[in-house]
Amino acid sequence: MINNPASILIPIFDTCIHDEKELTANVAAVICKANGERKYAAFINNSQIEILLVLSELNKVTLNKGLLLKPGGSYEINFNNLYVGAVCAVSKFTCKLSFVECVE
């Protein structure tokens, strides 16, 4: 779940990309490529299907190993858990995953 607690440090972003990725049933897909300039990202499951979010390269994605996003669920990458590697996703059914990625 996206959680924005009060903080003394307020991140500032120059560029954010908002997009949606259609996932084909049982086929892993890259959502965001590795990006050393990433400062923030959020992934929102607006579908009625569970989506598995995997913080890894595409060739390392396996079913049932990753972060399970239930329908309506989300996952956030921020300065507290900054991850700059590839982000992939897979689902047992065709669905869509919304996301935003921000860089300095």
CSV table of N, CA, C and O in Angstrom, one decimal:
chain,number,residue,atom,x,y,z
A,1,MET,N,0.9,-1.2,0.0
A,1,MET,CA,0.0,0.0,0.0
A,1,MET,C,0.9,1.2,0.0
A,1,MET,O,1.9,1.3,0.7
A,2,ILE,N,0.5,2.2,-0.8
A,2,ILE,CA,1.3,3.4,-0.8
A,2,ILE,C,1.1,4.2,0.5
A,2,ILE,O,0.0,4.3,1.0
A,3,ASN,N,2.2,4.6,1.1
A,3,ASN,CA,2.2,5.2,2.4
A,3,ASN,C,3.1,6.4,2.3
A,3,ASN,O,4.3,6.3,2.0
A,4,ASN,N,2.6,7.6,2.6
A,4,ASN,CA,3.4,8.8,2.5
A,4,ASN,C,3.5,9.5,3.8
A,4,ASN,O,2.8,10.5,4.1
A,5,PRO,N,4.3,8.9,4.7
A,5,PRO,CA,4.4,9.5,6.1
A,5,PRO,C,5.1,10.9,6.0
A,5,PRO,O,5.9,11.2,5.1
A,6,ALA,N,4.9,11.7,7.0
A,6,ALA,CA,5.5,13.0,7.0
A,6,ALA,C,7.0,12.8,7.1
A,6,ALA,O,7.5,11.9,7.8
A,7,SER,N,7.8,13.7,6.5
A,7,SER,CA,9.3,13.5,6.5
A,7,SER,C,9.9,14.9,6.4
A,7,SER,O,9.4,15.8,5.8
A,8,ILE,N,11.1,15.0,7.0
A,8,ILE,CA,11.8,16.2,6.9
A,8,ILE,C,12.4,16.4,5.5
A,8,ILE,O,12.4,17.5,5.0
A,9,LEU,N,12.8,15.3,4.9
A,9,LEU,CA,13.3,15.3,3.5
A,9,LEU,C,12.2,15.2,2.5
A,9,LEU,O,11.4,14.2,2.6
A,10,ILE,N,12.0,16.2,1.7
A,10,ILE,CA,10.9,16.1,0.7
A,10,ILE,C,11.6,15.9,-0.7
A,10,ILE,O,12.3,16.7,-1.2
A,11,PRO,N,11.4,14.7,-1.3
A,11,PRO,CA,12.0,14.4,-2.6
A,11,PRO,C,11.4,15.3,-3.6
A,11,PRO,O,10.3,15.6,-3.7
A,12,ILE,N,12.3,15.7,-4.5
A,12,ILE,CA,11.9,16.6,-5.7
A,12,ILE,C,12.3,15.8,-6.9
A,12,ILE,O,13.4,15.4,-7.1
A,13,PHE,N,11.4,15.8,-7.9
A,13,PHE,CA,11.6,15.0,-9.1
A,13,PHE,C,11.5,16.0,-10.3
A,13,PHE,O,10.6,16.8,-10.3
A,14,ASP,N,12.4,15.8,-11.3
A,14,ASP,CA,12.3,16.6,-12.5
A,14,ASP,C,11.4,16.0,-13.5
A,14,ASP,O,10.7,16.7,-14.3
A,15,THR,N,11.4,14.7,-13.6
A,15,THR,CA,10.7,13.9,-14.6
A,15,THR,C,10.0,12.7,-14.0
A,15,THR,O,10.6,11.9,-13.3
A,16,CYS,N,8.7,12.6,-14.4
A,16,CYS,CA,8.0,11.4,-14.0
A,16,CYS,C,7.3,10.8,-15.3
A,16,CYS,O,6.8,11.6,-16.1
A,17,ILE,N,7.3,9.5,-15.4
A,17,ILE,CA,6.6,8.8,-16.5
A,17,ILE,C,5.5,8.1,-15.9
A,17,ILE,O,5.6,7.3,-15.0
A,18,HIS,N,4.3,8.3,-16.4
A,18,HIS,CA,3.1,7.6,-16.0
A,18,HIS,C,2.7,6.7,-17.2
A,18,HIS,O,2.6,7.2,-18.3
A,19,ASP,N,2.4,5.4,-16.8
A,19,ASP,CA,2.1,4.5,-17.9
A,19,ASP,C,1.3,3.4,-17.4
A,19,ASP,O,1.0,3.2,-16.2
A,20,GLU,N,0.9,2.5,-18.3
A,20,GLU,CA,0.1,1.3,-18.0
A,20,GLU,C,0.7,0.2,-18.9
A,20,GLU,O,1.0,0.4,-20.0
A,21,LYS,N,0.9,-1.0,-18.3
A,21,LYS,CA,1.4,-2.1,-19.0
A,21,LYS,C,0.4,-3.2,-19.0
A,21,LYS,O,-0.1,-3.6,-18.0
A,22,GLU,N,0.1,-3.7,-20.2
A,22,GLU,CA,-0.8,-4.9,-20.3
A,22,GLU,C,0.0,-6.1,-20.2
A,22,GLU,O,1.0,-6.3,-20.8
A,23,LEU,N,-0.5,-7.0,-19.3
A,23,LEU,CA,0.2,-8.3,-19.1
A,23,LEU,C,-0.6,-9.4,-19.7
A,23,LEU,O,-1.8,-9.5,-19.6
A,24,THR,N,0.1,-10.2,-20.4
A,24,THR,CA,-0.5,-11.4,-21.1
A,24,THR,C,-0.4,-12.6,-20.0
A,24,THR,O,0.6,-12.7,-19.3
A,25,ALA,N,-1.4,-13.4,-20.0
A,25,ALA,CA,-1.5,-14.5,-19.0
A,25,ALA,C,-0.2,-15.3,-19.0
A,25,ALA,O,0.2,-15.8,-20.1
A,26,ASN,N,0.4,-15.5,-17.9
A,26,ASN,CA,1.6,-16.4,-17.6
A,26,ASN,C,2.8,-16.0,-18.4
A,26,ASN,O,3.7,-16.8,-18.6
A,27,VAL,N,2.9,-14.7,-18.8
A,27,VAL,CA,4.1,-14.2,-19.6
A,27,VAL,C,4.7,-13.1,-18.8
A,27,VAL,O,4.0,-12.0,-18.7
A,28,ALA,N,5.9,-13.2,-18.3
A,28,ALA,CA,6.5,-12.1,-17.5
A,28,ALA,C,6.8,-11.0,-18.5
A,28,ALA,O,7.2,-11.2,-19.6
A,29,ALA,N,6.7,-9.8,-17.9
A,29,ALA,CA,7.0,-8.6,-18.7
A,29,ALA,C,7.8,-7.6,-17.9
A,29,ALA,O,7.6,-7.5,-16.7
A,30,VAL,N,8.7,-6.8,-18.6
A,30,VAL,CA,9.4,-5.7,-17.9
A,30,VAL,C,8.5,-4.6,-17.8
A,30,VAL,O,7.9,-4.1,-18.8
A,31,ILE,N,8.4,-4.1,-16.6
A,31,ILE,CA,7.5,-2.9,-16.3
A,31,ILE,C,8.4,-1.6,-16.4
A,31,ILE,O,8.1,-0.6,-17.0
A,32,CYS,N,9.6,-1.7,-15.7
A,32,CYS,CA,10.5,-0.6,-15.7
A,32,CYS,C,11.9,-1.2,-15.9
A,32,CYS,O,12.3,-2.1,-15.1
A,33,LYS,N,12.7,-0.7,-16.8
A,33,LYS,CA,14.1,-1.1,-17.0
A,33,LYS,C,14.9,-0.6,-15.8
A,33,LYS,O,14.5,0.3,-15.1
A,34,ALA,N,16.0,-1.3,-15.5
A,34,ALA,CA,17.0,-0.8,-14.5
A,34,ALA,C,17.3,0.7,-14.8
A,34,ALA,O,17.5,1.1,-16.0
A,35,ASN,N,17.3,1.5,-13.8
A,35,ASN,CA,17.5,2.9,-13.9
A,35,ASN,C,18.2,3.5,-12.7
A,35,ASN,O,17.6,3.7,-11.7
A,36,GLY,N,19.5,3.8,-12.8
A,36,GLY,CA,20.3,4.3,-11.7
A,36,GLY,C,19.9,5.7,-11.3
A,36,GLY,O,20.2,6.1,-10.2
A,37,GLU,N,19.0,6.3,-12.1
A,37,GLU,CA,18.6,7.7,-11.7
A,37,GLU,C,17.2,7.7,-11.1
A,37,GLU,O,16.7,8.7,-10.7
A,38,ARG,N,16.6,6.5,-10.9
A,38,ARG,CA,15.3,6.4,-10.3
A,38,ARG,C,15.3,6.9,-8.9
A,38,ARG,O,16.2,6.5,-8.1
A,39,LYS,N,14.3,7.7,-8.5
A,39,LYS,CA,14.2,8.2,-7.1
A,39,LYS,C,12.9,7.8,-6.5
A,39,LYS,O,12.7,7.8,-5.3
A,40,TYR,N,11.9,7.4,-7.4
A,40,TYR,CA,10.6,7.0,-6.9
A,40,TYR,C,9.9,6.2,-8.0
A,40,TYR,O,10.1,6.4,-9.2
A,41,ALA,N,9.1,5.2,-7.5
A,41,ALA,CA,8.2,4.5,-8.4
A,41,ALA,C,7.0,4.0,-7.6
A,41,ALA,O,7.2,3.7,-6.4
A,42,ALA,N,5.9,3.9,-8.3
A,42,ALA,CA,4.7,3.3,-7.7
A,42,ALA,C,4.0,2.4,-8.7
A,42,ALA,O,4.0,2.7,-9.9
A,43,PHE,N,3.5,1.3,-8.2
A,43,PHE,CA,2.9,0.3,-9.1
A,43,PHE,C,1.5,0.0,-8.5
A,43,PHE,O,1.4,-0.3,-7.3
A,44,ILE,N,0.5,0.2,-9.3
A,44,ILE,CA,-0.9,0.1,-8.8
A,44,ILE,C,-1.7,-1.0,-9.6
A,44,ILE,O,-1.7,-0.9,-10.8
A,45,ASN,N,-2.2,-1.9,-8.9
A,45,ASN,CA,-3.0,-3.0,-9.5
A,45,ASN,C,-4.5,-2.5,-9.6
A,45,ASN,O,-5.2,-2.7,-8.6
A,46,ASN,N,-4.9,-2.0,-10.7
A,46,ASN,CA,-6.3,-1.5,-10.9
A,46,ASN,C,-7.2,-2.6,-11.4
A,46,ASN,O,-8.3,-2.3,-11.7
A,47,SER,N,-6.6,-3.8,-11.6
A,47,SER,CA,-7.4,-4.9,-12.2
A,47,SER,C,-8.1,-5.7,-11.1
A,47,SER,O,-7.9,-5.4,-9.9
A,48,GLN,N,-8.8,-6.7,-11.5
A,48,GLN,CA,-9.5,-7.6,-10.6
A,48,GLN,C,-8.7,-8.9,-10.4
A,48,GLN,O,-9.2,-9.8,-9.9
A,49,ILE,N,-7.5,-8.9,-10.9
A,49,ILE,CA,-6.6,-10.1,-10.9
A,49,ILE,C,-5.4,-9.8,-10.1
A,49,ILE,O,-4.8,-8.7,-10.1
A,50,GLU,N,-4.9,-10.8,-9.4
A,50,GLU,CA,-3.6,-10.7,-8.6
A,50,GLU,C,-2.5,-10.6,-9.6
A,50,GLU,O,-2.4,-11.3,-10.7
A,51,ILE,N,-1.5,-9.7,-9.3
A,51,ILE,CA,-0.3,-9.5,-10.1
A,51,ILE,C,0.9,-9.7,-9.2
A,51,ILE,O,0.9,-9.2,-8.1
A,52,LEU,N,1.9,-10.4,-9.7
A,52,LEU,CA,3.1,-10.7,-9.0
A,52,LEU,C,4.2,-9.7,-9.5
A,52,LEU,O,4.5,-9.7,-10.7
A,53,LEU,N,4.6,-8.8,-8.7
A,53,LEU,CA,5.7,-7.8,-9.0
A,53,LEU,C,7.0,-8.4,-8.6
A,53,LEU,O,7.2,-8.9,-7.5
A,54,VAL,N,8.0,-8.4,-9.5
A,54,VAL,CA,9.3,-9.0,-9.2
A,54,VAL,C,10.4,-8.0,-9.4
A,54,VAL,O,10.5,-7.4,-10.5
A,55,LEU,N,11.2,-7.8,-8.4
A,55,LEU,CA,12.3,-6.9,-8.4
A,55,LEU,C,13.5,-7.7,-8.9
A,55,LEU,O,14.3,-8.1,-8.1
A,56,SER,N,13.6,-7.8,-10.2
A,56,SER,CA,14.7,-8.6,-10.8
A,56,SER,C,14.6,-8.5,-12.3
A,56,SER,O,13.6,-8.0,-12.9
A,57,GLU,N,15.6,-9.0,-13.0
A,57,GLU,CA,15.7,-9.0,-14.4
A,57,GLU,C,14.6,-10.0,-14.9
A,57,GLU,O,14.3,-11.0,-14.2
A,58,LEU,N,14.2,-9.9,-16.2
A,58,LEU,CA,13.2,-10.7,-16.8
A,58,LEU,C,13.5,-12.2,-16.7
A,58,LEU,O,12.7,-13.0,-16.4
A,59,ASN,N,14.8,-12.5,-17.0
A,59,ASN,CA,15.1,-13.9,-17.1
A,59,ASN,C,15.2,-14.6,-15.7
A,59,ASN,O,15.4,-15.8,-15.6
A,60,LYS,N,15.0,-13.9,-14.6
A,60,LYS,CA,15.0,-14.4,-13.3
A,60,LYS,C,13.6,-14.5,-12.7
A,60,LYS,O,13.4,-14.9,-11.5
A,61,VAL,N,12.5,-14.1,-13.4
A,61,VAL,CA,11.2,-14.1,-12.9
A,61,VAL,C,10.6,-15.6,-12.9
A,61,VAL,O,10.8,-16.3,-13.8
A,62,THR,N,10.1,-15.9,-11.7
A,62,THR,CA,9.4,-17.2,-11.6
A,62,THR,C,8.1,-17.0,-10.9
A,62,THR,O,7.9,-16.1,-10.1
A,63,LEU,N,7.1,-17.8,-11.3
A,63,LEU,CA,5.8,-17.7,-10.7
A,63,LEU,C,5.9,-18.0,-9.2
A,63,LEU,O,6.7,-18.8,-8.7
A,64,ASN,N,5.1,-17.3,-8.4
A,64,ASN,CA,4.9,-17.5,-7.0
A,64,ASN,C,6.1,-16.9,-6.2
A,64,ASN,O,6.2,-17.2,-5.0
A,65,LYS,N,7.0,-16.2,-6.8
A,65,LYS,CA,8.1,-15.6,-6.1
A,65,LYS,C,8.2,-14.1,-6.4
A,65,LYS,O,8.7,-13.7,-7.5
A,66,GLY,N,7.8,-13.3,-5.5
A,66,GLY,CA,7.8,-11.8,-5.7
A,66,GLY,C,6.8,-11.2,-4.8
A,66,GLY,O,6.5,-11.7,-3.7
A,67,LEU,N,6.4,-10.0,-5.1
A,67,LEU,CA,5.5,-9.2,-4.3
A,67,LEU,C,4.1,-9.3,-4.9
A,67,LEU,O,3.9,-8.9,-6.0
A,68,LEU,N,3.2,-9.9,-4.1
A,68,LEU,CA,1.9,-10.1,-4.6
A,68,LEU,C,1.0,-8.8,-4.4
A,68,LEU,O,0.8,-8.3,-3.3
A,69,LEU,N,0.6,-8.3,-5.6
A,69,LEU,CA,-0.4,-7.2,-5.6
A,69,LEU,C,-1.8,-7.7,-5.8
A,69,LEU,O,-2.1,-8.1,-6.8
A,70,LYS,N,-2.5,-7.6,-4.7
A,70,LYS,CA,-4.0,-8.0,-4.8
A,70,LYS,C,-4.7,-6.9,-5.6
A,70,LYS,O,-4.2,-5.8,-5.8
A,71,PRO,N,-5.9,-7.2,-6.1
A,71,PRO,CA,-6.7,-6.2,-6.8
A,71,PRO,C,-6.8,-4.9,-5.9
A,71,PRO,O,-7.1,-5.1,-4.7
A,72,GLY,N,-6.5,-3.8,-6.4
A,72,GLY,CA,-6.5,-2.6,-5.7
A,72,GLY,C,-5.2,-2.3,-4.9
A,72,GLY,O,-5.1,-1.2,-4.3
A,73,GLY,N,-4.3,-3.2,-4.9
A,73,GLY,CA,-3.1,-3.1,-4.1
A,73,GLY,C,-2.0,-2.3,-4.8
A,73,GLY,O,-2.1,-2.0,-6.0
A,74,SER,N,-1.0,-1.9,-4.1
A,74,SER,CA,0.1,-1.1,-4.7
A,74,SER,C,1.4,-1.4,-4.0
A,74,SER,O,1.4,-1.9,-2.9
A,75,TYR,N,2.5,-1.0,-4.7
A,75,TYR,CA,3.8,-1.1,-4.1
A,75,TYR,C,4.6,0.2,-4.5
A,75,TYR,O,4.4,0.7,-5.6
A,76,GLU,N,5.3,0.7,-3.5
A,76,GLU,CA,6.0,2.0,-3.7
A,76,GLU,C,7.5,1.8,-3.5
A,76,GLU,O,7.9,1.2,-2.5
A,77,ILE,N,8.3,2.4,-4.4
A,77,ILE,CA,9.8,2.4,-4.2
A,77,ILE,C,10.1,3.9,-4.0
A,77,ILE,O,9.7,4.8,-4.7
A,78,ASN,N,10.7,4.2,-2.8
A,78,ASN,CA,11.0,5.6,-2.5
A,78,ASN,C,12.4,5.6,-1.8
A,78,ASN,O,13.1,4.6,-1.8
A,79,PHE,N,12.7,6.7,-1.2
A,79,PHE,CA,14.1,6.9,-0.6
A,79,PHE,C,14.3,6.0,0.6
A,79,PHE,O,15.5,5.7,0.9
A,80,ASN,N,13.3,5.4,1.1
A,80,ASN,CA,13.4,4.4,2.2
A,80,ASN,C,13.8,3.0,1.8
A,80,ASN,O,14.3,2.2,2.5
A,81,ASN,N,13.4,2.7,0.6
A,81,ASN,CA,13.6,1.3,0.0
A,81,ASN,C,14.1,1.4,-1.5
A,81,ASN,O,13.6,0.6,-2.3
A,82,LEU,N,14.9,2.4,-1.8
A,82,LEU,CA,15.3,2.7,-3.1
A,82,LEU,C,15.9,1.5,-3.8
A,82,LEU,O,16.9,0.9,-3.4
A,83,TYR,N,15.3,1.1,-4.9
A,83,TYR,CA,15.7,0.0,-5.8
A,83,TYR,C,15.8,0.5,-7.2
A,83,TYR,O,14.8,1.1,-7.7
A,84,VAL,N,16.9,0.3,-7.8
A,84,VAL,CA,17.2,0.9,-9.2
A,84,VAL,C,17.3,-0.2,-10.3
A,84,VAL,O,17.5,0.2,-11.4
A,85,GLY,N,17.1,-1.4,-9.9
A,85,GLY,CA,17.1,-2.5,-10.9
A,85,GLY,C,15.8,-2.6,-11.7
A,85,GLY,O,14.9,-1.8,-11.5
A,86,ALA,N,15.8,-3.6,-12.5
A,86,ALA,CA,14.6,-3.9,-13.3
A,86,ALA,C,13.4,-4.3,-12.5
A,86,ALA,O,13.6,-5.0,-11.4
A,87,VAL,N,12.2,-3.9,-12.9
A,87,VAL,CA,11.0,-4.3,-12.2
A,87,VAL,C,10.1,-5.0,-13.3
A,87,VAL,O,9.9,-4.5,-14.3
A,88,CYS,N,9.8,-6.3,-13.0
A,88,CYS,CA,9.0,-7.1,-13.9
A,88,CYS,C,7.7,-7.5,-13.2
A,88,CYS,O,7.5,-7.3,-12.0
A,89,ALA,N,6.7,-8.0,-14.0
A,89,ALA,CA,5.5,-8.5,-13.4
A,89,ALA,C,5.0,-9.7,-14.3
A,89,ALA,O,5.3,-9.8,-15.4
A,90,VAL,N,4.1,-10.5,-13.6
A,90,VAL,CA,3.5,-11.6,-14.3
A,90,VAL,C,2.2,-11.8,-13.6
A,90,VAL,O,2.0,-11.5,-12.4
A,91,SER,N,1.2,-12.3,-14.3
A,91,SER,CA,-0.1,-12.7,-13.8
A,91,SER,C,-0.6,-13.9,-14.4
A,91,SER,O,-0.2,-14.3,-15.6
A,92,LYS,N,-1.5,-14.6,-13.8
A,92,LYS,CA,-2.1,-15.9,-14.3
A,92,LYS,C,-3.1,-15.6,-15.4
A,92,LYS,O,-3.5,-16.5,-16.1
A,93,PHE,N,-3.6,-14.3,-15.4
A,93,PHE,CA,-4.6,-13.9,-16.4
A,93,PHE,C,-4.2,-12.6,-17.0
A,93,PHE,O,-3.4,-11.8,-16.5
A,94,THR,N,-4.7,-12.3,-18.2
A,94,THR,CA,-4.5,-11.0,-18.8
A,94,THR,C,-5.0,-9.9,-18.0
A,94,THR,O,-6.2,-10.0,-17.5
A,95,CYS,N,-4.2,-8.8,-17.8
A,95,CYS,CA,-4.7,-7.7,-17.0
A,95,CYS,C,-3.8,-6.5,-17.2
A,95,CYS,O,-2.9,-6.6,-18.1
A,96,LYS,N,-3.9,-5.4,-16.5
A,96,LYS,CA,-3.1,-4.2,-16.7
A,96,LYS,C,-2.6,-3.8,-15.4
A,96,LYS,O,-3.2,-3.9,-14.3
A,97,LEU,N,-1.3,-3.2,-15.4
A,97,LEU,CA,-0.7,-2.7,-14.2
A,97,LEU,C,-0.3,-1.3,-14.5
A,97,LEU,O,0.4,-1.0,-15.5
A,98,SER,N,-0.8,-0.3,-13.7
A,98,SER,CA,-0.5,1.1,-13.8
A,98,SER,C,0.8,1.4,-13.0
A,98,SER,O,1.0,0.8,-12.0
A,99,PHE,N,1.6,2.3,-13.5
A,99,PHE,CA,2.8,2.7,-12.7
A,99,PHE,C,3.3,4.1,-13.0
A,99,PHE,O,2.9,4.7,-14.0
A,100,VAL,N,4.1,4.6,-12.1
A,100,VAL,CA,4.8,5.9,-12.3
A,100,VAL,C,6.2,5.7,-11.9
A,100,VAL,O,6.5,5.0,-10.9
A,101,GLU,N,7.1,6.3,-12.6
A,101,GLU,CA,8.6,6.2,-12.3
A,101,GLU,C,9.1,7.6,-12.4
A,101,GLU,O,8.9,8.3,-13.4
A,102,CYS,N,9.8,8.1,-11.3
A,102,CYS,CA,10.3,9.5,-11.3
A,102,CYS,C,11.9,9.4,-11.1
A,102,CYS,O,12.4,8.6,-10.4
A,103,VAL,N,12.5,10.4,-11.8
A,103,VAL,CA,14.0,10.5,-11.7
A,103,VAL,C,14.3,12.0,-11.4
A,103,VAL,O,13.4,12.9,-11.5
A,104,GLU,N,15.5,12.2,-11.0
A,104,GLU,CA,15.9,13.6,-10.7
A,104,GLU,C,16.1,14.4,-11.9
A,104,GLU,O,16.4,13.9,-12.9
